[in-house]
Amino acid sequence: MLKQILSKLPRKSFKGGDATDPVLNGNNSSNSPCNAAMNAQGAGLASGKSNAVKRTSSAVFPTSVVSGIEPLLAFKDVPNSEKMNLFVSKLNLCCMTFDFSDPSKDTSEKDVKRKTLIELGDFVACGPSMKFPEPAIFAMCRMCSINLFRIFPPHYRSNVGGGENDDDEPMFDSAWSHLQVVYEVLLKFITSSSLEAKVAKKYIDHSFILKLLDLFESEDPRERDCLKTILHRIYGKFMVHRPFIRKSMGNIFYRFVFETDRHNGVAELLEIFGSVISGFALPLKEEHKMFLWRTLIPLHKSKSLGVYFQQLSYCVMQFIEKEPKLASTVIRGLLKYWPITNSQKEVMFLGELEEILEATNMCEFQKVMVPLFWRIGCCINSYHFQVAERALFLGNNDQILNLIRHNRQMILPIIFPALERNAEGHWNQSVLNLTLNVTKMFHEMDDDLFQACQAQFRKEQANLSSVAEKQNATWERLENAARLQPTAAENVAVLSHVVILFTSGSRKTRRSG
C-alpha cells in the first residue's frame, strides 16, 4: 500500500518556479495526486453529486463532487527532497469543497480534509528547509481561493447596516470550523520566512487582494477578524501592493458613505487603516490628507456610526498626532456633519471633539472657536440631558479650559446666553448643577467680562420682551378688528342672497328677450 501511494507522487523535486509542474499545467493530469484520489473513487464520480450551488448561513458553497478523499502520507514519512511535492499534493487534495449546512453529510471526508489542513498548517509553521517555489505558492493560492472566496447573498437582514439601536445578534457561519483552519493555514503561509514576497506577488496579486476585501462583507465577526489579521500581514509584507490596498479600501468606504450605507466590515477595515496611518512618513502626502477629508470625515454621517466609531476616532487622532495642523480641518468636518436630531451620535461627537481639542494648539483652535462654541452652546441647551451634560463636561478638561481662558473674550459672549437659559430652569437637576458650576468658573475667570456679558444678555432679553409685547399688541388689535366684522355665517348668508338675486335677474332678462 505504501509503495502504491508513493508511486503516485511526482518523482522530480521542485526547483524554484518549475514551469513544467503539473500543478501549473492544469489539474487534469493523470500524475496529479488530487486526480488520483478522485479516480480512485471510480463509480462515485459517475453517479456523482449535483454541482448545484447551495447556500450556507452567510455564503454560497459549491457542493462536493467527490464521495471520498484518501489521506496522503505524513510529512515525516517522506524525505526532505519530496516534502514540497507532498505539500502541493495535500493542497490539491484540500481543493475539494463540501456542504457544511448539513453536519451529517460527508463526515468522514470532512474530517480527513480538516486533518490534512492542520497538517499543512503545522508544516508551514515549522518552516520548510527551502523557500516555497512558485508551484507551491500557486497551489496555496488556488486552495484558498476555492475554499474561501465565495459569493455572499444580498443583504437578507432587514437592518444589516446596523444603526445605533441595532440589537441584532451576529450571524455565525455553519462552515466556520472549516474556514477557520483554512484562514490559519493562509496566515501562517503569508507570515512564513520561507515565502519570498518578490516571488509570491505574482500570485497574491491585485485580484487575490480584491477578493479578500470582498470577504469583509461576511456576517460572521470571527471571519472578519481573521481577514483583518491576514490583510494587515499582506500589507506589511508586500510593499508593492500597499498603494493598491489603500485605494481599494478607500473605494469600499466611498461606496458605503455615498451609495449603500451598508457594509459589515467597516470597523475591521478602519482598524487596519489605523495601523497603516501610524506608519505614514512625515510630512504627510497630499493623497493621505485628501483621504482624511474625503473619506474618514464623511464616515461620521452614517446612521451606523456607533458600530465603528471607536476605530474611526482612532484613525482621525492618528492623523492629528502626525500633523497637528489638521485639527482645524477635522473640527470643521465634524461641524459640517453634526447630528442635529440624533442625540446618541451627538454624545459621540462631543467625546471625539474633546479628544481632538486636547491635541489642538492655540493657532488651530482660534481658526474654529467661533462656530465650534456656537455649536457647543446649542448642545448645552439640549433637552437631552446626556448631550447637555457632555457639553458642560468639556469645561472640566484642563487643556480645553486653558484654550478657553486665553480666548475668553470671544468665547464667553457666545455661550453665556446658553448658560443663562439653562440656569433659568433646565428640567434636569444634574444639568442645572453643572451649568451653575460652569457659570461660577467663568465668573471667577474674568469678573468684568462676566458682568459685561450678563448686562448684554439682560439688554437683549429686554429688547426681545419689547418686541414680543409689540407683537402681542398687534395681534390684539387684529382680533378686535375681526370682532367688529361680520361673522363667516353672516357672510355666507349675504353671499347666497346676492347669488339668488343675480340668478333671478338673469332669467327675467332671457324671458323678455
Coordinates of C-alpha atoms in Angstrom, one line a residue:
M1 CA 0.0 0.0 0.0
L2 CA 2.8 2.4 0.9
K3 CA 4.5 1.7 -2.5
Q4 CA 1.3 2.4 -4.3
I5 CA 0.8 5.8 -2.7
L6 CA 4.4 6.8 -3.2
S7 CA 4.2 5.8 -6.8
K8 CA 1.5 8.4 -7.3
L9 CA 3.8 11.2 -6.1
P10 CA 5.9 13.1 -8.7
R11 CA 9.5 11.9 -8.8
K12 CA 11.0 15.2 -9.8
S13 CA 11.6 17.6 -6.9
F14 CA 10.6 21.3 -7.3
K15 CA 13.2 23.8 -8.1
G16 CA 12.1 27.4 -7.8
G17 CA 9.3 28.0 -10.2
D18 CA 9.4 24.9 -12.4
A19 CA 7.1 25.7 -15.3
T20 CA 6.6 22.1 -16.2
D21 CA 5.0 21.2 -12.9
P22 CA 1.6 19.5 -13.3
V23 CA 0.0 22.0 -10.9
L24 CA 0.7 24.9 -13.2
N25 CA -0.1 23.0 -16.4
G26 CA -3.6 22.0 -15.4
N27 CA -5.5 19.9 -13.0
N28 CA -6.4 17.1 -15.4
S29 CA -3.0 15.5 -15.4
S30 CA -3.1 11.8 -14.5
N31 CA 0.0 12.4 -12.4
S32 CA -1.8 14.8 -10.0
P33 CA -2.4 13.2 -6.6
C34 CA -5.6 15.0 -6.3
N35 CA -6.9 13.4 -9.5
A36 CA -5.5 10.1 -8.4
A37 CA -7.6 10.3 -5.3
M38 CA -10.6 11.3 -7.4
N39 CA -10.1 8.5 -9.9
A40 CA -9.8 6.0 -7.0
Q41 CA -13.5 6.6 -6.3
G42 CA -14.5 5.3 -9.7
A43 CA -18.2 5.0 -9.9
G44 CA -18.6 7.6 -7.2
L45 CA -18.0 10.3 -9.8
A46 CA -20.2 8.6 -12.3
S47 CA -23.2 8.6 -10.0
G48 CA -21.8 11.9 -8.7
K49 CA -23.4 14.6 -6.7
S50 CA -25.1 17.6 -8.0
N51 CA -23.0 20.6 -8.8
A52 CA -25.8 22.9 -7.8
V53 CA -24.8 25.8 -5.6
K54 CA -26.1 25.5 -2.0
R55 CA -26.3 28.4 0.4
T56 CA -24.9 28.3 3.9
S57 CA -25.9 30.7 6.7
S58 CA -24.0 33.5 5.0
A59 CA -22.4 32.3 1.8
V60 CA -22.7 30.1 -1.3
F61 CA -20.5 26.9 -1.4
P62 CA -20.3 24.6 -4.3
T63 CA -21.3 21.1 -3.4
S64 CA -18.6 18.5 -3.5
V65 CA -18.4 16.1 -6.4
V66 CA -16.3 13.6 -4.5
S67 CA -17.7 10.9 -2.5
G68 CA -14.5 10.3 -0.6
I69 CA -10.9 11.5 -0.1
E70 CA -8.0 9.3 0.7
P71 CA -5.4 10.8 3.1
L72 CA -1.8 11.1 1.8
L73 CA 1.4 10.4 3.6
A74 CA 2.5 12.3 6.7
F75 CA 5.4 14.8 6.1
K76 CA 7.6 12.8 8.5
D77 CA 7.3 9.7 6.3
V78 CA 8.9 11.3 3.2
P79 CA 12.4 12.6 2.7
N80 CA 13.1 16.3 2.6
S81 CA 13.5 16.3 -1.1
E82 CA 9.9 15.1 -1.6
K83 CA 8.2 17.2 1.1
M84 CA 7.4 20.1 -1.2
N85 CA 5.9 17.7 -3.7
L86 CA 3.8 16.3 -0.9
F87 CA 2.9 19.8 0.2
V88 CA 1.4 20.6 -3.2
S89 CA -0.4 17.2 -3.3
K90 CA -2.1 17.9 0.0
L91 CA -3.1 21.4 -1.1
N92 CA -4.6 19.9 -4.3
L93 CA -6.4 17.4 -2.1
C94 CA -7.9 20.2 0.0
C95 CA -9.4 21.8 -3.1
M96 CA -12.4 19.6 -2.6
T97 CA -15.3 21.5 -1.1
F98 CA -18.3 20.2 0.9
D99 CA -21.7 21.4 2.0
F100 CA -21.4 22.3 5.7
S101 CA -25.1 23.2 6.1
D102 CA -25.7 19.5 6.8
P103 CA -23.4 18.3 9.6
S104 CA -24.3 14.7 8.9
K105 CA -23.2 14.7 5.3
D106 CA -19.7 13.6 4.2
T107 CA -18.5 13.5 7.9
S108 CA -15.5 11.2 7.2
E109 CA -14.4 13.2 4.2
K110 CA -14.7 16.5 6.1
D111 CA -12.7 15.0 9.0
V112 CA -9.9 13.9 6.6
K113 CA -9.8 17.3 5.0
R114 CA -9.6 19.1 8.3
K115 CA -6.7 16.9 9.5
T116 CA -4.9 17.5 6.2
L117 CA -5.3 21.3 6.6
I118 CA -4.0 21.1 10.2
E119 CA -1.0 19.1 8.9
L120 CA -0.4 21.7 6.2
G121 CA -0.5 24.5 8.8
D122 CA 2.0 22.7 11.0
F123 CA 4.3 22.1 8.1
V124 CA 4.3 25.8 7.2
A125 CA 4.6 27.0 10.8
C126 CA 7.7 24.8 11.3
G127 CA 9.4 26.4 8.3
P128 CA 10.4 24.2 5.5
S129 CA 14.1 23.8 4.7
M130 CA 13.7 25.5 1.4
K131 CA 11.9 28.6 0.0
F132 CA 8.4 28.0 -1.3
P133 CA 8.7 27.6 -5.1
E134 CA 6.2 29.1 -7.5
P135 CA 4.1 25.9 -7.9
A136 CA 3.7 25.6 -4.1
I137 CA 2.6 29.3 -3.9
F138 CA 0.2 28.8 -6.8
A139 CA -1.3 25.7 -5.2
M140 CA -1.7 27.5 -1.9
C141 CA -3.5 30.5 -3.5
R142 CA -5.7 28.1 -5.6
M143 CA -6.7 26.1 -2.5
C144 CA -7.5 29.3 -0.5
S145 CA -9.4 30.7 -3.4
I146 CA -11.6 27.6 -3.8
N147 CA -12.3 27.3 -0.1
L148 CA -12.6 31.0 0.9
F149 CA -13.7 33.1 -2.0
R150 CA -17.4 32.9 -2.4
I151 CA -20.4 35.0 -3.3
F152 CA -22.5 36.3 -0.4
P153 CA -26.2 36.6 -0.9
P154 CA -27.8 40.1 -0.9
H155 CA -28.4 41.7 2.4
Y156 CA -31.1 39.4 3.7
R157 CA -31.4 41.0 7.1
S158 CA -33.7 44.0 7.3
N159 CA -31.2 46.2 9.1
V160 CA -27.9 44.7 8.2
G161 CA -26.3 48.2 8.1
G162 CA -26.8 48.4 11.8
G163 CA -27.9 51.6 13.4
E164 CA -27.0 52.8 16.9
N165 CA -30.0 50.9 18.2
D166 CA -29.3 47.7 16.2
D167 CA -29.6 44.8 18.7
D168 CA -29.5 42.0 16.1
E169 CA -27.3 39.1 17.0
P170 CA -24.4 38.4 14.6
M171 CA -24.8 35.6 12.2
F172 CA -22.3 32.7 12.6
D173 CA -21.4 30.7 9.6
S174 CA -22.1 26.9 9.9
A175 CA -18.8 26.3 7.9
W176 CA -16.7 28.3 10.3
S177 CA -14.9 25.3 11.8
H178 CA -13.6 24.5 8.3
L179 CA -13.0 28.1 7.2
Q180 CA -11.0 28.8 10.4
V181 CA -8.4 26.2 9.6
V182 CA -8.0 27.5 6.0
Y183 CA -7.5 31.0 7.3
E184 CA -4.9 29.8 9.8
V185 CA -3.0 28.0 7.0
L186 CA -3.1 31.1 4.9
L187 CA -1.9 33.3 7.7
K188 CA 1.0 31.0 8.6
F189 CA 1.9 30.9 4.9
I190 CA 2.0 34.7 4.5
T191 CA 4.0 35.2 7.6
S192 CA 6.4 32.4 6.9
S193 CA 10.0 33.3 6.4
S194 CA 10.2 30.7 3.6
L195 CA 7.8 32.8 1.5
E196 CA 9.6 35.5 -0.6
A197 CA 7.4 38.5 -1.4
K198 CA 9.0 39.1 -4.8
V199 CA 8.0 35.6 -5.9
A200 CA 4.6 35.4 -4.2
K201 CA 3.4 38.8 -5.5
K202 CA 2.7 37.1 -8.9
Y203 CA 0.0 35.0 -7.2
I204 CA -1.0 37.1 -4.2
D205 CA -1.9 39.9 -6.7
H206 CA -4.5 42.6 -7.1
S207 CA -7.2 40.1 -8.0
F208 CA -6.5 38.0 -4.9
I209 CA -6.5 41.1 -2.6
L210 CA -9.8 42.4 -4.0
K211 CA -11.4 39.0 -3.3
L212 CA -10.1 39.1 0.2
L213 CA -11.6 42.6 0.6
D214 CA -14.9 41.3 -0.7
L215 CA -15.0 38.8 2.2
F216 CA -15.2 41.6 4.7
E217 CA -18.9 41.6 3.8
S218 CA -19.2 38.3 5.8
E219 CA -21.8 38.3 8.6
D220 CA -19.5 36.3 10.8
P221 CA -17.4 38.5 13.0
R222 CA -14.9 35.7 13.5
E223 CA -14.2 35.6 9.8
R224 CA -13.8 39.4 9.6
D225 CA -11.3 39.2 12.5
C226 CA -9.2 36.6 10.7
L227 CA -9.4 38.7 7.4
K228 CA -8.2 41.8 9.3
T229 CA -5.1 40.0 10.5
I230 CA -4.3 38.5 7.1
L231 CA -4.8 41.7 5.2
H232 CA -2.6 43.5 7.7
R233 CA 0.1 41.0 7.2
I234 CA -0.1 41.2 3.4
Y235 CA 0.1 45.0 3.6
G236 CA 3.2 44.7 5.8
K237 CA 5.0 42.0 3.6
F238 CA 4.1 43.1 0.1
M239 CA 5.2 46.7 -0.1
V240 CA 4.4 46.8 -3.9
H241 CA 0.7 46.2 -3.1
R242 CA 0.4 49.0 -0.4
P243 CA -1.0 51.8 -2.7
F244 CA -3.5 49.4 -4.2
I245 CA -4.7 48.1 -0.9
R246 CA -5.2 51.7 0.4
K247 CA -7.0 52.7 -2.8
S248 CA -9.3 49.6 -2.7
M249 CA -10.1 50.2 1.0
G250 CA -10.9 53.8 0.2
N251 CA -13.3 52.6 -2.6
I252 CA -15.2 50.5 -0.1
F253 CA -15.6 53.4 2.2
Y254 CA -16.8 55.6 -0.7
R255 CA -19.4 53.1 -1.6
F256 CA -20.5 52.8 2.0
V257 CA -20.8 56.5 2.6
F258 CA -22.2 57.8 -0.7
E259 CA -24.1 54.8 -2.0
T260 CA -25.1 51.8 0.1
D261 CA -24.7 52.8 3.8
R262 CA -24.4 49.0 4.3
H263 CA -21.2 47.1 4.9
N264 CA -20.3 44.6 7.7
G265 CA -16.5 45.1 7.7
V266 CA -16.1 48.9 8.1
A267 CA -14.8 48.6 11.7
E268 CA -12.2 46.0 10.8
L269 CA -11.0 47.9 7.7
L270 CA -10.7 51.1 9.8
E271 CA -8.7 49.1 12.4
I272 CA -6.3 48.1 9.7
F273 CA -6.1 51.6 8.4
G274 CA -5.3 52.9 11.9
S275 CA -2.1 50.9 11.9
V276 CA -1.4 52.0 8.3
I277 CA -1.7 55.7 9.3
S278 CA 0.8 55.2 12.1
G279 CA 3.4 54.2 9.6
F280 CA 2.9 57.2 7.3
A281 CA 6.1 59.2 6.8
L282 CA 6.3 63.0 7.6
P283 CA 5.3 65.3 6.1
L284 CA 2.1 63.7 5.1
K285 CA 1.5 63.3 1.4
E286 CA -1.4 65.2 -0.1
E287 CA -3.2 62.0 -1.0
H288 CA -3.3 61.0 2.6
K289 CA -4.7 64.4 3.7
M290 CA -7.4 64.0 1.0
F291 CA -8.2 60.6 2.3
L292 CA -8.9 62.2 5.7
W293 CA -11.1 64.9 4.3
R294 CA -12.9 62.9 1.6
T295 CA -13.3 59.5 3.4
L296 CA -12.7 59.5 7.1
I297 CA -14.7 62.7 8.0
P298 CA -17.7 61.8 5.8
L299 CA -17.9 58.4 7.6
H300 CA -19.2 60.4 10.6
K301 CA -22.6 60.9 8.9
S302 CA -23.6 57.3 8.6
K303 CA -26.5 56.2 10.8
S304 CA -24.5 53.2 11.9
L305 CA -21.6 55.3 13.2
G306 CA -21.8 53.6 16.6
V307 CA -20.6 50.3 15.1
Y308 CA -17.2 51.6 14.1
F309 CA -16.9 54.9 16.0
Q310 CA -14.0 53.8 18.2
Q311 CA -11.9 52.7 15.2
L312 CA -12.8 55.9 13.2
S313 CA -11.9 58.2 16.1
Y314 CA -8.6 56.4 16.4
C315 CA -7.8 56.9 12.7
V316 CA -8.7 60.6 12.9
M317 CA -6.5 61.1 16.0
Q318 CA -3.6 59.4 14.3
F319 CA -3.7 62.0 11.5
I320 CA -3.8 64.9 14.0
E321 CA -0.9 63.4 16.0
K322 CA 1.1 63.1 12.8
E323 CA 0.2 66.7 11.7
P324 CA -1.4 68.9 14.4
K325 CA -2.4 71.5 11.7
L326 CA -5.1 69.1 10.6
A327 CA -7.0 69.7 13.8
S328 CA -9.0 72.7 12.5
T329 CA -9.8 70.7 9.3
V330 CA -11.2 67.9 11.3
I331 CA -13.3 70.1 13.6
R332 CA -14.8 71.9 10.5
G333 CA -15.7 68.5 9.2
L334 CA -17.4 67.4 12.4
L335 CA -19.4 70.7 12.5
K336 CA -20.4 70.0 8.9
Y337 CA -21.8 66.6 9.7
W338 CA -23.0 67.4 13.2
P339 CA -26.1 65.2 14.0
I340 CA -29.0 67.6 14.8
T341 CA -31.7 65.1 15.5
N342 CA -29.7 62.1 16.8
S343 CA -28.8 62.5 20.4
Q344 CA -26.7 59.4 20.7
K345 CA -24.5 60.4 17.8
E346 CA -24.2 63.9 19.3
V347 CA -22.8 62.5 22.5
M348 CA -20.2 60.6 20.4
F349 CA -19.3 63.7 18.5
L350 CA -18.7 65.6 21.7
G351 CA -16.5 62.8 23.0
E352 CA -14.4 62.8 19.9
L353 CA -14.3 66.6 19.9
E354 CA -12.8 66.6 23.4
E355 CA -10.0 64.2 22.3
I356 CA -9.3 66.5 19.3
L357 CA -9.2 69.6 21.4
E358 CA -6.7 68.0 23.8
A359 CA -4.3 67.7 20.8
T360 CA -5.1 71.1 19.3
N361 CA -2.7 74.0 19.5
M362 CA -3.7 77.6 20.1
C363 CA -3.3 78.7 16.5
E364 CA -5.6 75.9 15.1
F365 CA -8.1 76.4 17.9
Q366 CA -8.6 80.1 17.1
K367 CA -9.5 79.3 13.5
V368 CA -12.6 77.4 14.5
M369 CA -13.5 78.6 18.0
V370 CA -16.4 80.8 17.0
P371 CA -18.5 78.2 15.1
L372 CA -17.3 75.5 17.5
F373 CA -18.6 77.2 20.6
W374 CA -21.8 78.2 18.9
R375 CA -22.5 74.5 18.4
I376 CA -21.4 73.7 22.0
G377 CA -23.9 76.4 23.2
C378 CA -26.6 74.6 21.3
C379 CA -25.6 71.3 22.9
I380 CA -25.7 73.0 26.4
N381 CA -29.3 73.9 25.8
S382 CA -30.3 70.5 24.6
Y383 CA -33.3 68.9 26.2
H384 CA -31.5 65.6 26.1
F385 CA -29.7 65.5 29.4
Q386 CA -26.8 63.4 28.2
V387 CA -26.0 65.8 25.4
A388 CA -26.1 68.8 27.8
E389 CA -24.0 67.0 30.4
R390 CA -21.4 66.0 27.9
A391 CA -21.1 69.6 26.5
L392 CA -20.8 71.0 30.0
F393 CA -18.1 68.4 31.0
L394 CA -15.8 69.9 28.4
G395 CA -15.1 72.6 31.0
N396 CA -13.6 70.0 33.3
N397 CA -10.7 69.3 30.8
D398 CA -7.6 71.3 31.8
Q399 CA -6.3 71.6 28.2
I400 CA -9.7 72.8 26.9
L401 CA -10.1 75.1 29.9
N402 CA -6.7 76.6 29.1
L403 CA -7.7 77.3 25.5
I404 CA -10.9 78.9 26.7
R405 CA -9.1 81.1 29.2
H406 CA -6.8 82.5 26.6
N407 CA -9.7 83.2 24.2
R408 CA -12.5 84.1 26.8
Q409 CA -13.2 87.5 25.2
M410 CA -14.6 85.7 22.1
I411 CA -15.9 82.5 23.7
L412 CA -17.8 83.7 26.8
P413 CA -20.2 86.1 24.9
I414 CA -21.1 83.1 22.6
I415 CA -22.0 80.6 25.3
F416 CA -23.2 82.9 28.1
P417 CA -26.8 83.1 26.8
A418 CA -26.9 79.3 26.7
L419 CA -25.7 79.1 30.3
E420 CA -28.2 81.7 31.4
R421 CA -31.1 79.9 29.7
N422 CA -30.1 76.6 31.4
A423 CA -29.8 78.3 34.8
E424 CA -33.3 79.8 34.4
G425 CA -34.8 76.4 34.5
H426 CA -33.5 73.3 32.8
W427 CA -35.7 70.3 33.6
N428 CA -32.7 68.0 34.6
Q429 CA -31.2 68.8 38.0
S430 CA -27.8 67.4 37.1
V431 CA -27.6 69.6 34.1
L432 CA -28.7 72.6 36.2
N433 CA -26.0 71.9 38.8
L434 CA -23.3 71.6 36.1
T435 CA -24.5 74.8 34.5
L436 CA -24.1 76.7 37.8
N437 CA -20.6 75.3 38.2
V438 CA -19.5 76.4 34.7
T439 CA -21.1 79.8 35.3
K440 CA -19.2 80.2 38.5
M441 CA -16.0 79.2 36.8
F442 CA -16.4 81.9 34.2
H443 CA -17.3 84.4 36.9
E444 CA -14.0 83.6 38.7
M445 CA -12.0 83.6 35.5
D446 CA -12.9 87.2 34.5
D447 CA -15.4 89.0 36.6
D448 CA -15.5 92.2 34.4
L449 CA -16.1 90.2 31.3
F450 CA -18.8 88.1 33.1
Q451 CA -20.6 91.3 34.2
A452 CA -20.5 92.8 30.7
C453 CA -21.9 89.6 29.2
Q454 CA -24.6 89.5 31.8
A455 CA -25.6 93.1 31.1
Q456 CA -25.6 92.4 27.4
F457 CA -27.8 89.4 27.9
R458 CA -30.3 91.3 30.0
K459 CA -30.4 94.1 27.4
E460 CA -31.1 91.6 24.7
Q461 CA -33.8 89.9 26.8
A462 CA -35.4 93.3 27.4
N463 CA -35.3 94.0 23.7
L464 CA -36.9 90.6 23.0
S465 CA -39.5 91.3 25.6
S466 CA -40.3 94.6 24.0
V467 CA -40.6 93.0 20.6
A468 CA -42.8 90.3 22.0
E469 CA -45.1 92.9 23.6
K470 CA -45.4 94.8 20.4
Q471 CA -46.3 91.6 18.6
N472 CA -48.9 90.8 21.2
A473 CA -50.4 94.3 20.9
T474 CA -50.6 94.0 17.1
W475 CA -52.4 90.6 17.4
E476 CA -54.9 92.1 19.9
R477 CA -55.7 94.9 17.5
L478 CA -56.3 92.4 14.7
E479 CA -58.5 90.3 16.9
N480 CA -60.6 93.4 18.0
A481 CA -60.9 94.5 14.4
A482 CA -62.0 91.0 13.4
R483 CA -64.8 91.0 16.1
L484 CA -66.3 94.1 14.5
Q485 CA -66.6 92.4 11.1
P486 CA -69.5 90.1 10.1
T487 CA -69.1 86.5 11.0
A488 CA -68.4 83.9 8.5
A489 CA -72.0 82.6 8.7
E490 CA -73.3 86.1 8.0
N491 CA -71.0 86.5 5.1
V492 CA -72.3 83.2 3.6
A493 CA -75.9 84.2 4.0
V494 CA -75.3 87.6 2.3
L495 CA -73.4 85.9 -0.5
S496 CA -76.2 83.4 -1.0
H497 CA -78.8 86.2 -1.2
V498 CA -76.8 88.0 -3.8
V499 CA -76.4 84.9 -5.9
I500 CA -80.2 84.3 -5.8
L501 CA -81.0 87.8 -6.9
F502 CA -78.4 87.6 -9.7
T503 CA -79.9 84.3 -10.9
S504 CA -83.5 85.5 -10.9
G505 CA -82.5 88.7 -12.7
S506 CA -80.8 86.7 -15.4
R507 CA -83.9 84.6 -16.0
K508 CA -86.1 87.6 -16.4
T509 CA -83.8 89.2 -18.9
R510 CA -83.8 86.0 -21.0
R511 CA -87.6 85.8 -21.0
S512 CA -88.0 89.4 -22.1
G513 CA -85.5 88.8 -24.8

